[in-house]
Tab-separated table of C-alpha atoms in Angstrom:
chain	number	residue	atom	x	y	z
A	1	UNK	CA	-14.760	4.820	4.409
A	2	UNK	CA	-16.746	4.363	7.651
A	3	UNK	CA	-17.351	0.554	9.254
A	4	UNK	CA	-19.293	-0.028	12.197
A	5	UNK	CA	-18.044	-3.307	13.566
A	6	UNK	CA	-19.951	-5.145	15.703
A	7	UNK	CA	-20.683	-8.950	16.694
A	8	UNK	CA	-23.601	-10.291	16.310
A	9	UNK	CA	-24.994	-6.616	16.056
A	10	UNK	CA	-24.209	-6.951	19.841
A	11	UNK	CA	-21.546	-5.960	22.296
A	12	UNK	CA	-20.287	-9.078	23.651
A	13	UNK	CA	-21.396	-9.820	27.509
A	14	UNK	CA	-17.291	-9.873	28.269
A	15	UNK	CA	-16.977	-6.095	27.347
A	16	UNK	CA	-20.747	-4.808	28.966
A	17	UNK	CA	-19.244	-6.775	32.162
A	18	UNK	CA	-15.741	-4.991	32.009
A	19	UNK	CA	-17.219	-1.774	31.881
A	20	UNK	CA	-19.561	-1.852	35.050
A	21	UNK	CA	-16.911	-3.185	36.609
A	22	UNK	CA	-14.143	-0.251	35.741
A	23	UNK	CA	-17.435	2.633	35.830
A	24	UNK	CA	-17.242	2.897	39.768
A	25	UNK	CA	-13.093	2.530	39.824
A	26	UNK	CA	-11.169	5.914	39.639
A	27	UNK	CA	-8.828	4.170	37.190
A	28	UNK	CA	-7.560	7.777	35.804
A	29	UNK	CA	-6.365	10.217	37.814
A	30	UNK	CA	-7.695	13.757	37.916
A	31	UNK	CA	-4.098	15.309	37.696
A	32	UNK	CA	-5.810	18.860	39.053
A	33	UNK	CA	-5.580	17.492	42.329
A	34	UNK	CA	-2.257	18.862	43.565
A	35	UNK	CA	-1.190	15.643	45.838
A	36	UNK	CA	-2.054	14.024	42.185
A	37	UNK	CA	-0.304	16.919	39.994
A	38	UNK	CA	3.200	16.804	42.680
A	39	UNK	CA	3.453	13.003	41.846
A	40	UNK	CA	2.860	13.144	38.366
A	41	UNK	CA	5.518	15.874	38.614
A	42	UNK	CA	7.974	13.600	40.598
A	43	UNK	CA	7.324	11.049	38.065
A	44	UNK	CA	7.732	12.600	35.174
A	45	UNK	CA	10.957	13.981	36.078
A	46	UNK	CA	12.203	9.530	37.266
A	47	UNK	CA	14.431	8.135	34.437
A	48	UNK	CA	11.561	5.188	32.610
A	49	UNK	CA	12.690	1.637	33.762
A	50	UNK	CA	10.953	-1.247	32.065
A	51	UNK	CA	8.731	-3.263	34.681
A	52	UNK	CA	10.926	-6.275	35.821
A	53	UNK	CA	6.981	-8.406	35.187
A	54	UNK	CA	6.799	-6.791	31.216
A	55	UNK	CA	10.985	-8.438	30.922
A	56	UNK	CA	9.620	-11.674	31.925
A	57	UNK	CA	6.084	-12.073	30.270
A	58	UNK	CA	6.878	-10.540	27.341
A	59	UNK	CA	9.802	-10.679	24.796
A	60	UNK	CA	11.225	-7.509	25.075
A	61	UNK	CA	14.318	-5.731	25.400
A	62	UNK	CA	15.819	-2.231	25.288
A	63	UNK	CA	17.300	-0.831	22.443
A	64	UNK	CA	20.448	0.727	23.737
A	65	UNK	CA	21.985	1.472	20.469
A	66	UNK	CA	18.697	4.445	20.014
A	67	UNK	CA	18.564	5.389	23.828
A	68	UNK	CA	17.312	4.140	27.352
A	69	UNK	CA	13.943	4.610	26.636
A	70	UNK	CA	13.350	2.629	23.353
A	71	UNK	CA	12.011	-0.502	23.901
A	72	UNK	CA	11.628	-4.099	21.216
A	73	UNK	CA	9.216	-6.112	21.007
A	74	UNK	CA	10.206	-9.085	18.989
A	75	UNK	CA	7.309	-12.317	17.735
A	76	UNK	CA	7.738	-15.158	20.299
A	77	UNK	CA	9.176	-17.024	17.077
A	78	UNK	CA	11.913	-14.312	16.564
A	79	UNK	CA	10.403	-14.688	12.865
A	80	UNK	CA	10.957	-10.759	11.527
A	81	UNK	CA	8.846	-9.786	8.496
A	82	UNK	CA	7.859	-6.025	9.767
A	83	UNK	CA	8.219	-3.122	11.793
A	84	UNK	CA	5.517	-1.280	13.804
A	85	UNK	CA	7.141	1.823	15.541
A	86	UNK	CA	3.995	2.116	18.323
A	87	UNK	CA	3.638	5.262	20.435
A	88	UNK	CA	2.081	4.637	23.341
A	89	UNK	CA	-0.865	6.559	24.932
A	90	UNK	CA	-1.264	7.775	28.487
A	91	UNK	CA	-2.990	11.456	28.012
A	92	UNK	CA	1.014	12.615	27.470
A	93	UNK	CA	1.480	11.945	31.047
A	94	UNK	CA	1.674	8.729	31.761
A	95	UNK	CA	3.937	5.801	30.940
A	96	UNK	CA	2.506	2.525	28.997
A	97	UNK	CA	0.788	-0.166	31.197
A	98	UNK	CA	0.846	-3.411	30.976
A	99	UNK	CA	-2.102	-4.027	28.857
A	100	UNK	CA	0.100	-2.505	26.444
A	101	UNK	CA	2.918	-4.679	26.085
A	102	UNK	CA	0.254	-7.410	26.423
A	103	UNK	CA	-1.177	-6.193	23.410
A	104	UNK	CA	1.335	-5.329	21.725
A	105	UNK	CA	3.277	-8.999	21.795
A	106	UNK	CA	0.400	-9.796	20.339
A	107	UNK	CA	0.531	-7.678	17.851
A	108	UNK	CA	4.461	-9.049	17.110
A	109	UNK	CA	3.393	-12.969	17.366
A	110	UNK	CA	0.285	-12.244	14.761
A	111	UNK	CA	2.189	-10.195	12.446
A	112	UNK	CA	5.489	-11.495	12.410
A	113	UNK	CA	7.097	-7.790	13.121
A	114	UNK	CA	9.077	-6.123	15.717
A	115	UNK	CA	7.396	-3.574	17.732
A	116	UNK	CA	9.404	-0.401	18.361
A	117	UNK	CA	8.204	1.467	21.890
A	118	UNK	CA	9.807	4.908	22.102
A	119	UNK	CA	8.778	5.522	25.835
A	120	UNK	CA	8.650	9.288	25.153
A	121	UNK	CA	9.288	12.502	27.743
A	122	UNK	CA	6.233	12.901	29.733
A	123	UNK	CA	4.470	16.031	31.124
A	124	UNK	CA	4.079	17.809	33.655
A	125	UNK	CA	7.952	18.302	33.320
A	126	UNK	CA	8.135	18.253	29.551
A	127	UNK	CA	5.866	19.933	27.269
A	128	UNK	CA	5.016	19.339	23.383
A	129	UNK	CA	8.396	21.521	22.936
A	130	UNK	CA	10.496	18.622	24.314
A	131	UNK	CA	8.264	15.436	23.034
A	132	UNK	CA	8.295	16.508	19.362
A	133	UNK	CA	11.845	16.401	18.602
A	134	UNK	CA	12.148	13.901	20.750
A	135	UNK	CA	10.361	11.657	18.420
A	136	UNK	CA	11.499	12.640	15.068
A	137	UNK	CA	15.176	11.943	16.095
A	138	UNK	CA	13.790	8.701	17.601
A	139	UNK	CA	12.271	7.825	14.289
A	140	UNK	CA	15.063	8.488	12.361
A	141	UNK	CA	17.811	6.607	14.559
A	142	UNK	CA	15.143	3.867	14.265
A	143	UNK	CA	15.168	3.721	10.715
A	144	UNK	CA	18.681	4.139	10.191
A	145	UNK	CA	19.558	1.385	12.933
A	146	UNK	CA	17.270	-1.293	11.259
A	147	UNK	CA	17.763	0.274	7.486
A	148	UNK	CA	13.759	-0.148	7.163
A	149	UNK	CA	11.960	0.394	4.290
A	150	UNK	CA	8.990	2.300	4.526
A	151	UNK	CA	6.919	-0.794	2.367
A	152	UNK	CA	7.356	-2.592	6.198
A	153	UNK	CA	6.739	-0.102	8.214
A	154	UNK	CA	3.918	0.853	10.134
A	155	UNK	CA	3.077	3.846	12.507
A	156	UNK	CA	0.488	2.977	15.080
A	157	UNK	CA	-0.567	4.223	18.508
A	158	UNK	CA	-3.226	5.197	20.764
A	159	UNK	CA	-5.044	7.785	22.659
A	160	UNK	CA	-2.441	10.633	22.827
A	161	UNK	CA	0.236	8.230	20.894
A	162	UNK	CA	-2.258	8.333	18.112
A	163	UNK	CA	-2.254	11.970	18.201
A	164	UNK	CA	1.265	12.177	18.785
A	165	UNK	CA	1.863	9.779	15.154
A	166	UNK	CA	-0.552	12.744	13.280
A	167	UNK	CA	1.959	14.773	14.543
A	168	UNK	CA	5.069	12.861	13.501
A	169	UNK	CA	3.492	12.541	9.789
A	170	UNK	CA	3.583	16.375	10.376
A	171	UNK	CA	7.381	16.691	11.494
A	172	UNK	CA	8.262	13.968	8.477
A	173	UNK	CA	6.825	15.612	5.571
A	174	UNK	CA	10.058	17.732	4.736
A	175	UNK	CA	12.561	14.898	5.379
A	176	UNK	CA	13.822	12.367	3.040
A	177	UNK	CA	14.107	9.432	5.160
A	178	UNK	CA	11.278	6.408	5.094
A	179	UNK	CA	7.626	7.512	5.482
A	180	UNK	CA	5.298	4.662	6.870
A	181	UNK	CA	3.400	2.745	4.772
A	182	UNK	CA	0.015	2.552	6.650
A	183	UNK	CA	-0.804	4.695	9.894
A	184	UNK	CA	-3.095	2.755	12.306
A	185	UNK	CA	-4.843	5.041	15.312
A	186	UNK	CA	-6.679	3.226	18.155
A	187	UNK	CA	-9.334	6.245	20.007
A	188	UNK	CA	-6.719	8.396	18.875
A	189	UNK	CA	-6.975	12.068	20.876
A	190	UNK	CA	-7.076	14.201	18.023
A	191	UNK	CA	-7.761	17.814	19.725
A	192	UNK	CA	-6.374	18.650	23.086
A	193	UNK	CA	-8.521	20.994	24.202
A	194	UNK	CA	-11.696	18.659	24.347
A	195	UNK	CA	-13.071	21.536	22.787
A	196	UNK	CA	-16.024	19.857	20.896
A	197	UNK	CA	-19.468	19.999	22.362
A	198	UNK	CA	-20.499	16.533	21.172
A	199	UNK	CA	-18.275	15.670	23.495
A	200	UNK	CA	-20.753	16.424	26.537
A	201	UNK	CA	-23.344	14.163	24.980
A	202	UNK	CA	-21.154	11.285	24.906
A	203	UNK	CA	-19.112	12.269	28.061
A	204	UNK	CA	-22.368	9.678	30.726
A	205	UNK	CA	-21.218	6.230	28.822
A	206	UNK	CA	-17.585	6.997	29.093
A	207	UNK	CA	-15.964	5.478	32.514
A	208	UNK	CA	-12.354	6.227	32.105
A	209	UNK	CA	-12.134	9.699	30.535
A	210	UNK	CA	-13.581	13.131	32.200
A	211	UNK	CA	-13.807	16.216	29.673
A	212	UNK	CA	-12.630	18.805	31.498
A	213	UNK	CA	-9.651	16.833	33.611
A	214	UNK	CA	-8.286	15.758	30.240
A	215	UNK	CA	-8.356	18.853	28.545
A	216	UNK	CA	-6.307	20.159	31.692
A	217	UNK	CA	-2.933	17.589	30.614
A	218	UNK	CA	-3.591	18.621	27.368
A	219	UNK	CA	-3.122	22.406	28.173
A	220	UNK	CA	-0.111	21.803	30.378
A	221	UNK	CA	1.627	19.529	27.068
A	222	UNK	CA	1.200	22.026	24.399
A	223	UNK	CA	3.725	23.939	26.130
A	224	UNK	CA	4.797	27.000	23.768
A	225	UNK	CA	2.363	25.639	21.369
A	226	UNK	CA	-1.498	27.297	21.013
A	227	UNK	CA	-3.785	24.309	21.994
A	228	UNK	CA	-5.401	24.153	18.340
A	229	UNK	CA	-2.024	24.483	16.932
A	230	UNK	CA	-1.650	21.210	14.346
A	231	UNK	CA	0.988	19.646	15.944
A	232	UNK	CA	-0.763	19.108	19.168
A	233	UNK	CA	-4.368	18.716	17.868
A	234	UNK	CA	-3.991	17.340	14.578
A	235	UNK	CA	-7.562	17.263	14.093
A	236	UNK	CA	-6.779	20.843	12.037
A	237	UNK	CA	-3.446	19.383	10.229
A	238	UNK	CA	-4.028	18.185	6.336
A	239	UNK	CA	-4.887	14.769	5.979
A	240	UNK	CA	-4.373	14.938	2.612
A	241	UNK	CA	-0.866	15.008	3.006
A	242	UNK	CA	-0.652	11.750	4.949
A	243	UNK	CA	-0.483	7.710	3.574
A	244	UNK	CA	-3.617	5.980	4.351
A	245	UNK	CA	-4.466	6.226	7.868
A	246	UNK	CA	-6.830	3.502	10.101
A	247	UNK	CA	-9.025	4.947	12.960
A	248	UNK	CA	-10.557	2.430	15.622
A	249	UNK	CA	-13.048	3.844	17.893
A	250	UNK	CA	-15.541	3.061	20.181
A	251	UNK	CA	-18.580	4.998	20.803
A	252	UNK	CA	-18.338	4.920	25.147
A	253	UNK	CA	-15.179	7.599	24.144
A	254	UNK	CA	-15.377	10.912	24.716
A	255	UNK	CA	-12.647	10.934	22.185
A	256	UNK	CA	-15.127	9.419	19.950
A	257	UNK	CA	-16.261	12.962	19.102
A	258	UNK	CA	-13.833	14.106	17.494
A	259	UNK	CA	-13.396	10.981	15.423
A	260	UNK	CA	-17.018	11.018	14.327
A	261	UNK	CA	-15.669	15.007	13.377
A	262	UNK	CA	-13.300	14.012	11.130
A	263	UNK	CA	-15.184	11.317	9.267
A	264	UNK	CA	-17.367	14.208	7.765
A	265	UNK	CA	-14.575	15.752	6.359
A	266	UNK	CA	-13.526	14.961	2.762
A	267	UNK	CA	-10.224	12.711	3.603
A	268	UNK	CA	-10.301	9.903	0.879
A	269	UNK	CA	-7.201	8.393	2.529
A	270	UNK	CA	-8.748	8.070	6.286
A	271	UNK	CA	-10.739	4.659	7.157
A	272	UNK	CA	-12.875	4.398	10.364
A	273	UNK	CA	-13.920	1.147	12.305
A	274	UNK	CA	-16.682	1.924	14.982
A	275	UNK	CA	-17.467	-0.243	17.313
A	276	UNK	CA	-20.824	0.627	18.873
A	277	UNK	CA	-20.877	0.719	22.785
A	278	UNK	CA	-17.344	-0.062	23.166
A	279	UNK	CA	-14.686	2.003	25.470
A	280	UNK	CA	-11.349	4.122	25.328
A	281	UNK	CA	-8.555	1.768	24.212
A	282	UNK	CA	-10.276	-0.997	23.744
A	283	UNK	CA	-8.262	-2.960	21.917
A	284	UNK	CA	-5.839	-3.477	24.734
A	285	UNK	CA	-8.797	-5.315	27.130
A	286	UNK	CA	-9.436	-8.833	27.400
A	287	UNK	CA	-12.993	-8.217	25.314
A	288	UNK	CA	-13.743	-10.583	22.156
A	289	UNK	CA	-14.168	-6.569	20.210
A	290	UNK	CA	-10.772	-6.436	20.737
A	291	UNK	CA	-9.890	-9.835	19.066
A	292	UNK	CA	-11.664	-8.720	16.002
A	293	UNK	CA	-10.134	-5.436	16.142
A	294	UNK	CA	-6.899	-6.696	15.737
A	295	UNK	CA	-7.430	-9.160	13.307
A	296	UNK	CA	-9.055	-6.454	10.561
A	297	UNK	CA	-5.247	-4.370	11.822
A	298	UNK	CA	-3.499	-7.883	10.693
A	299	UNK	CA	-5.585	-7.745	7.333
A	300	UNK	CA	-4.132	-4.229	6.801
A	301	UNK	CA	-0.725	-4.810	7.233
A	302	UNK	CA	-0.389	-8.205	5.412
A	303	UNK	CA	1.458	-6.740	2.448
């Protein structure tokens, strides 16, 4: 099923403001750059420490019992209904920003559920090779610690977390232990090699992504892997194999591409919402589009 979501059959003024503000702001790096490739280096080799203004804003806490890196968001109400186990995206590089956790509380206080953040090994130091069993043993200790049954649980993430959930379903479908219920994907990168020519097309109303930049981290993650290989561009894994799936996209997304892509195929289990004009990761802006987005992920998960 495809839904184009709009208001009003308008983008709201909020979100055409936001992005000609953000158009003329390098707000992603182009990690080609070496000074920019020898810091991401540095960093990606620093032990993760949560932000000392997420601890206060938000309520969250590490999860010490799973490792240093797992992180819990719990509803302002400490009222517990549901898990979401959320990867976080940052092109496999980068660690989760604030506009995540912002996001994400609200995601806990709506939904009454905790919010598990695996903040996972990050390239250029580690590679798909590294991230990937990373996160299945992650799941599982997550699962085992809070004995949760896969009727509450939810996989979600974004941009490369998105991906990187396709390629957990992958990793999960020869164990035994609880399969989500529902998979939600916000502008989910779905091919690493930005190897689609729509993209091009699409690539002038995008302000945070560049093609060819992107497709440069995504070379440098699949490590040992082939760049079309399914576990790093699960664009070419079986759908068919997965529970029901939610895609949220906007159409200022070079990512969008490859979303529109996999709406032609034949995947009765795979919903799309489109939002027309909107950008990467929009959910996670201050935009009324992303209000709405979240309350249609609220509708799915009320079970």
């Amino acid at each position: 099923m495809i839904s184009i979501v709009s208001l009003n059959n308008k983008r709201s003024w909020r979100a055409t403001l936001l992005e000609k503000i953000i158009r003329p702001i390098p707000l992603v790096k182009d990690e080609r750059k070496e000074q920019n490739f020898e810091k991401a280096l540095i960093d990606s080799e620093t032990p993760y420490t949560l932000p000392k203004a997420a601890q206060k804003k938000f309520n969250i806490h590490k999860v010490a019992q799973i490792d240093e890196t797992t992180f819990e968001i719990q509803p302002q109400n400490n009222k517990i209904s549901k898990t979401i186990y959320y990867l976080h995206g940052g092109a496999y590089w980068w660690q989760p920003s604030n506009l995540h956790f912002k996001m994400l509380q609200k995601l806990a206080d709506a939904n009454q559920a905790r919010v598990i953040i695996p903040v996972y090994p990050k390239s250029p130091r580690y590679t798909a090779d590294d991230v990937l069993p990373y996160i299945l043993y992650n799941y599982k200790k997550t699962i085992n610690k809070y004995h949760i049954m896969s009727s509450a649980l939810t996989l979600m993430g974004d941009s490369a977390g998105g991906g990187l959930c396709l390629s957990l379903l992958q990793l999960l479908e020869h164990e035994t232990i609880a399969q989500p219920h529902r998979v939600i994907l916000f502008s989910p990168w779905l091919d690493i090699s930005n190897s689609n020519p729509d993209m091009k097309s699409i690539q002038h109303t995008d302000p945070l992504l560049n093609i060819e930049a992107l497709a440069y981290q995504g070379e440098i993650y699949s490590g040992s892997f082939k760049t079309d290989a399914p576990l790093v561009s699960p664009i070419n894994a079986d759908f068919s194999k997965f529970p029901p799936v939610d895609i949220f996209s906007g159409t200022h997304d070079i990512l969008y591409a490859d979303v529109k892509k996999l709406s032609r195929r034949d995947n009765d289990n795979v919903n799309f919402y489109i939002f027309p004009k909107m950008n990467h990761v929009f959910v996670t802006f201050p935009v009324p589009e992303a209000e709405k987005a979240l309350s249609i992920v609220k509708q799915l998960i009320t079970y």
